[in-house]
Coordinates of N, CA and C in Angstrom, one line a residue:
V1 N 49.8 142.9 -124.1 CA 48.9 142.9 -124.5 C 47.5 142.4 -123.9
Q2 N 46.7 142.7 -123.6 CA 45.3 142.8 -122.3 C 43.9 142.1 -123.5
L3 N 43.7 140.4 -123.3 CA 43.0 139.7 -123.7 C 42.4 139.6 -123.0
Q4 N 40.6 139.0 -123.0 CA 39.3 139.0 -122.6 C 38.8 138.1 -122.7
A5 N 38.7 136.9 -122.9 CA 37.9 135.5 -123.0 C 36.5 135.3 -122.6
S6 N 35.6 135.9 -123.3 CA 33.8 135.2 -122.8 C 33.4 134.1 -123.8
G7 N 32.3 133.7 -123.0 CA 31.1 133.4 -123.4 C 31.0 131.3 -123.2
G8 N 31.5 131.6 -122.5 CA 31.7 129.7 -121.8 C 30.6 129.9 -121.0
G9 N 30.0 128.2 -121.1 CA 29.2 128.3 -120.3 C 28.5 126.5 -120.4
L10 N 27.5 126.3 -120.0 CA 27.4 124.5 -120.1 C 26.1 124.3 -121.2
V11 N 26.6 123.3 -121.6 CA 25.3 122.9 -122.6 C 25.2 121.9 -123.0
Q12 N 24.5 121.9 -123.5 CA 24.4 120.2 -123.9 C 25.0 119.3 -125.5
T13 N 25.3 117.8 -125.1 CA 25.3 117.7 -126.3 C 24.8 118.0 -127.2
G14 N 26.3 118.4 -129.0 CA 24.6 119.1 -130.1 C 24.7 120.5 -130.2
A15 N 24.4 121.3 -129.4 CA 24.7 122.5 -129.0 C 26.4 123.1 -129.7
S16 N 25.4 124.9 -129.9 CA 26.3 125.9 -130.2 C 26.8 126.4 -128.8
L17 N 27.8 127.2 -129.2 CA 28.7 128.1 -127.9 C 28.9 129.7 -129.1
R18 N 29.2 129.9 -128.5 CA 30.7 131.3 -129.6 C 30.8 132.2 -129.0
L19 N 32.2 131.9 -128.5 CA 33.8 131.6 -128.0 C 34.0 134.0 -128.0
S20 N 34.2 134.6 -127.6 CA 34.3 135.8 -128.4 C 36.1 135.7 -127.1
C21 N 37.7 137.2 -127.6 CA 38.4 137.1 -127.7 C 38.4 138.5 -127.9
L22 N 38.7 139.6 -126.2 CA 38.5 140.9 -127.3 C 39.5 141.9 -127.0
H23 N 40.0 142.5 -127.9 CA 41.3 142.5 -127.0 C 40.7 144.2 -127.0
S24 N 41.7 144.5 -125.4 CA 41.7 145.9 -124.8 C 42.6 146.8 -124.6
D25 N 44.0 146.7 -125.0 CA 45.1 146.8 -124.9 C 45.2 148.7 -126.0
S26 N 45.5 149.4 -125.6 CA 45.7 150.4 -126.6 C 46.9 150.7 -127.0
R27 N 47.9 150.4 -126.4 CA 49.0 150.6 -126.0 C 49.3 149.7 -127.7
Y28 N 48.9 148.3 -127.9 CA 48.7 147.3 -129.4 C 47.5 147.3 -130.5
T29 N 48.1 147.8 -131.6 CA 46.7 147.2 -133.1 C 46.5 146.5 -132.8
F30 N 45.1 145.9 -133.0 CA 44.9 144.8 -133.0 C 45.4 143.7 -134.2
T31 N 45.5 144.7 -135.1 CA 45.6 143.8 -136.1 C 47.0 143.5 -136.7
S32 N 48.0 143.4 -135.6 CA 49.7 143.7 -135.9 C 49.1 141.8 -135.7
Y33 N 48.9 141.2 -134.8 CA 49.2 139.8 -134.4 C 47.8 139.0 -134.9
N34 N 48.8 137.9 -134.8 CA 47.2 137.1 -135.2 C 46.8 136.0 -133.8
I35 N 45.9 135.6 -133.9 CA 44.7 134.8 -132.3 C 44.5 133.7 -132.2
A36 N 44.8 133.0 -131.3 CA 44.9 131.7 -131.6 C 44.0 131.2 -130.3
W37 N 43.2 129.9 -130.5 CA 42.0 129.4 -129.6 C 42.6 128.6 -128.4
F38 N 43.2 128.3 -127.2 CA 43.5 127.0 -127.0 C 42.5 126.6 -126.4
R39 N 43.1 125.2 -125.5 CA 41.8 124.7 -124.4 C 42.4 123.2 -124.2
Q40 N 42.9 123.3 -122.6 CA 42.6 122.5 -121.8 C 41.8 121.9 -120.7
A41 N 41.6 120.8 -120.8 CA 40.6 120.0 -120.4 C 41.5 119.4 -119.3
P42 N 40.2 119.8 -118.1 CA 40.7 118.9 -116.7 C 42.2 117.9 -116.5
G43 N 42.9 117.4 -115.8 CA 44.1 117.2 -115.9 C 45.0 116.4 -117.3
K44 N 44.9 117.5 -117.9 CA 45.7 117.4 -119.2 C 46.3 118.3 -119.3
G45 N 47.3 118.4 -120.5 CA 47.9 120.1 -121.0 C 46.8 120.3 -121.9
R46 N 47.6 121.4 -122.7 CA 47.4 122.5 -123.4 C 46.7 121.9 -124.5
E47 N 46.2 122.3 -125.5 CA 45.8 121.8 -126.4 C 45.3 122.7 -127.6
F48 N 45.8 123.5 -128.6 CA 45.6 123.9 -129.5 C 44.6 123.7 -130.3
V49 N 43.2 124.4 -130.4 CA 42.2 124.3 -131.1 C 42.2 125.2 -132.3
A50 N 42.5 126.1 -132.6 CA 41.9 127.0 -134.2 C 43.5 128.0 -134.2
A51 N 44.0 128.7 -134.8 CA 44.0 129.8 -135.4 C 44.0 130.7 -136.4
I52 N 43.7 132.0 -136.7 CA 44.5 133.1 -137.8 C 44.5 133.8 -137.7
N53 N 44.9 134.6 -139.0 CA 46.3 135.5 -139.1 C 45.2 136.6 -139.0
W54 N 46.6 137.7 -139.2 CA 46.0 139.1 -138.5 C 45.1 140.2 -139.3
N55 N 44.5 139.1 -140.8 CA 44.4 140.1 -141.5 C 42.9 138.9 -142.3
G56 N 42.4 137.4 -141.4 CA 41.9 137.2 -141.4 C 41.6 136.4 -142.4
D57 N 42.0 135.8 -143.6 CA 42.9 135.5 -144.5 C 43.2 133.7 -144.1
R58 N 43.3 133.5 -143.3 CA 44.5 132.3 -142.8 C 44.3 132.1 -142.5
T59 N 43.3 130.4 -141.7 CA 42.8 129.3 -140.4 C 43.4 128.3 -140.6
L60 N 43.9 127.8 -139.2 CA 44.4 126.2 -138.7 C 43.8 126.4 -137.7
Y61 N 42.7 124.8 -138.3 CA 42.9 124.0 -137.0 C 43.2 122.7 -136.8
T62 N 43.2 122.2 -135.6 CA 42.9 120.7 -134.7 C 42.3 119.9 -135.8
D63 N 42.2 118.6 -136.3 CA 41.7 117.9 -136.6 C 40.7 117.7 -136.2
S64 N 40.4 117.0 -134.5 CA 39.3 117.4 -134.1 C 38.3 118.7 -134.1
V65 N 38.2 119.3 -134.8 CA 37.2 120.3 -134.3 C 37.2 121.0 -135.6
K66 N 37.7 120.7 -136.7 CA 37.6 120.5 -138.4 C 35.9 120.6 -139.0
G67 N 35.6 120.7 -139.2 CA 34.3 121.3 -139.9 C 33.2 121.8 -138.3
R68 N 33.4 121.1 -137.6 CA 32.8 122.1 -135.7 C 32.9 123.7 -135.9
F69 N 33.9 123.3 -135.8 CA 34.6 124.6 -135.3 C 35.2 125.6 -136.1
T70 N 34.7 127.3 -136.3 CA 34.7 127.9 -136.6 C 36.1 129.3 -136.4
I71 N 36.5 129.6 -136.6 CA 37.6 131.0 -136.2 C 37.3 132.2 -136.6
S72 N 36.8 133.5 -136.4 CA 36.5 134.2 -137.6 C 37.4 135.5 -136.5
R73 N 37.9 137.1 -137.1 CA 38.0 138.4 -136.1 C 36.8 139.4 -136.8
D74 N 36.6 140.5 -136.3 CA 36.6 141.7 -136.5 C 37.5 141.9 -136.2
N75 N 38.5 142.7 -136.9 CA 39.6 144.0 -136.4 C 39.1 145.0 -136.3
A76 N 37.3 145.7 -136.8 CA 37.1 147.2 -136.3 C 36.4 147.2 -135.5
R77 N 36.2 145.9 -134.7 CA 35.4 145.5 -133.6 C 37.4 145.0 -132.1
N78 N 37.8 144.6 -132.2 CA 39.2 144.7 -131.5 C 38.7 143.5 -130.9
R79 N 37.8 142.2 -132.3 CA 37.4 140.5 -131.1 C 37.5 139.7 -132.6
A80 N 38.3 139.1 -131.2 CA 37.8 137.3 -131.9 C 36.7 136.0 -131.5
Y81 N 36.6 135.3 -132.8 CA 36.0 134.7 -132.1 C 35.7 133.7 -132.5
L82 N 35.4 132.6 -132.0 CA 35.5 130.8 -131.8 C 34.1 130.3 -131.5
Q83 N 33.3 129.7 -132.8 CA 32.0 129.0 -132.9 C 32.5 127.9 -132.6
L84 N 31.5 127.9 -131.6 CA 31.8 125.7 -131.7 C 29.9 125.2 -131.6
N85 N 30.0 125.2 -132.5 CA 29.5 124.3 -133.1 C 29.2 122.3 -133.1
S86 N 27.9 121.4 -132.9 CA 27.8 120.2 -132.9 C 28.9 119.0 -131.5
M87 N 28.5 120.1 -130.4 CA 29.6 120.1 -129.3 C 29.8 119.0 -128.8
K88 N 30.9 118.5 -128.8 CA 30.9 117.0 -127.4 C 31.6 117.1 -126.2
P89 N 31.3 116.1 -125.0 CA 31.5 116.4 -124.0 C 33.1 116.4 -124.2
E90 N 34.1 115.6 -124.6 CA 34.7 115.9 -125.2 C 35.5 117.5 -125.4
D91 N 34.5 117.7 -125.5 CA 34.8 119.7 -126.0 C 34.9 120.3 -124.4
T92 N 34.5 120.1 -123.7 CA 35.2 120.4 -122.2 C 36.6 120.5 -121.9
A93 N 36.2 121.9 -121.4 CA 37.9 122.3 -121.6 C 37.5 123.4 -120.5
V94 N 38.9 124.2 -120.4 CA 38.9 126.0 -120.6 C 39.5 126.3 -121.7
Y95 N 38.8 126.9 -122.1 CA 39.4 127.9 -123.8 C 40.3 129.0 -123.4
F96 N 41.5 129.1 -124.2 CA 42.1 130.7 -124.3 C 42.3 130.9 -125.4
C97 N 42.0 132.5 -125.2 CA 43.2 132.6 -126.8 C 43.8 133.6 -126.8
A98 N 44.9 133.6 -127.5 CA 46.5 134.4 -127.1 C 46.8 134.8 -129.2
A99 N 47.8 136.0 -128.3 CA 47.8 136.7 -129.3 C 49.3 136.2 -130.1
D100 N 49.6 135.9 -130.8 CA 51.0 136.3 -131.5 C 51.6 137.7 -132.4
L101 N 52.7 138.5 -131.4 CA 52.8 139.4 -131.9 C 53.7 139.7 -133.2
T102 N 54.2 138.5 -134.4 CA 55.0 138.6 -135.3 C 54.3 138.6 -136.4
S103 N 52.8 138.1 -136.4 CA 52.0 139.0 -137.1 C 52.4 137.7 -139.0
S104 N 53.1 136.7 -138.2 CA 53.0 135.4 -139.9 C 51.7 135.8 -140.8
Y105 N 52.2 135.0 -142.0 CA 50.8 135.2 -142.5 C 50.0 134.0 -142.1
D106 N 50.8 132.8 -142.0 CA 50.4 131.9 -141.6 C 50.6 131.3 -139.7
P107 N 49.1 131.2 -139.3 CA 49.1 131.2 -137.9 C 50.1 129.6 -137.1
S108 N 50.7 130.2 -136.6 CA 51.4 128.8 -135.8 C 49.6 128.0 -134.3
P109 N 50.6 126.5 -134.4 CA 49.5 125.9 -133.6 C 50.0 126.0 -132.3
R110 N 51.7 126.6 -132.1 CA 52.4 126.1 -131.2 C 52.5 127.3 -130.4
D111 N 51.9 126.7 -128.7 CA 51.4 128.3 -127.5 C 52.7 128.4 -127.7
D112 N 54.1 128.5 -127.6 CA 55.4 128.6 -127.4 C 55.3 130.0 -128.7
D113 N 54.9 130.1 -129.5 CA 54.6 130.9 -130.3 C 53.7 132.5 -129.8
Y114 N 52.7 132.3 -128.5 CA 52.7 133.1 -128.5 C 52.5 134.2 -127.4
D115 N 52.4 135.0 -127.5 CA 53.7 136.3 -126.5 C 52.2 136.6 -125.2
A116 N 51.5 136.7 -125.4 CA 50.2 137.3 -124.6 C 48.7 135.9 -124.7
W117 N 48.1 135.9 -123.6 CA 47.7 135.0 -123.1 C 46.3 135.7 -121.9
G118 N 45.1 135.6 -123.3 CA 44.1 136.2 -121.3 C 43.2 135.0 -120.4
Q119 N 42.5 134.8 -119.9 CA 42.0 134.1 -118.8 C 41.8 133.5 -118.9
G120 N 41.2 132.8 -119.6 CA 40.3 131.5 -120.2 C 38.3 131.7 -120.2
T121 N 38.3 131.0 -120.1 CA 37.0 130.6 -120.1 C 36.5 129.1 -120.7
L122 N 35.6 129.2 -119.8 CA 35.5 127.2 -119.3 C 33.8 127.1 -119.6
V123 N 34.3 125.8 -121.2 CA 32.7 125.3 -122.0 C 32.5 124.1 -120.4
T124 N 31.7 123.5 -120.4 CA 31.4 122.2 -120.3 C 30.0 122.0 -121.1
V125 N 30.8 120.8 -122.0 CA 29.2 120.2 -122.6 C 29.1 118.5 -122.1
S126 N 27.7 118.4 -121.8 CA 27.1 117.4 -120.6 C 26.3 116.7 -122.1
S127 N 26.5 115.1 -121.7 CA 26.2 113.9 -122.4 C 24.6 113.9 -122.2

């Protein structure tokens, strides 16, 4: 499964960004799997951010982003999105999208449940 994350950049505190995760592997159907976003801040481990199930009717968020970030997907366009609002300096990280081929109804927050990863996109929030 090939995933490509994009949309990162340098923003100020309180700003918004929308990250995109493009599925470009014709061997697999995008609706076959759940999608998650993880992030890794400088000097820290990888952290779960949000996940969405294969048909988009179930989402999961880590507590620190609830009410600020929104995960969504457009299966017709083979894309998943992460809308980042009211951004804070602690949101600074490389953001990765990942695919879970088990396509369970409830998406998982565990990184070892994800089978394929995109290359990451850097988000920097200045204070």
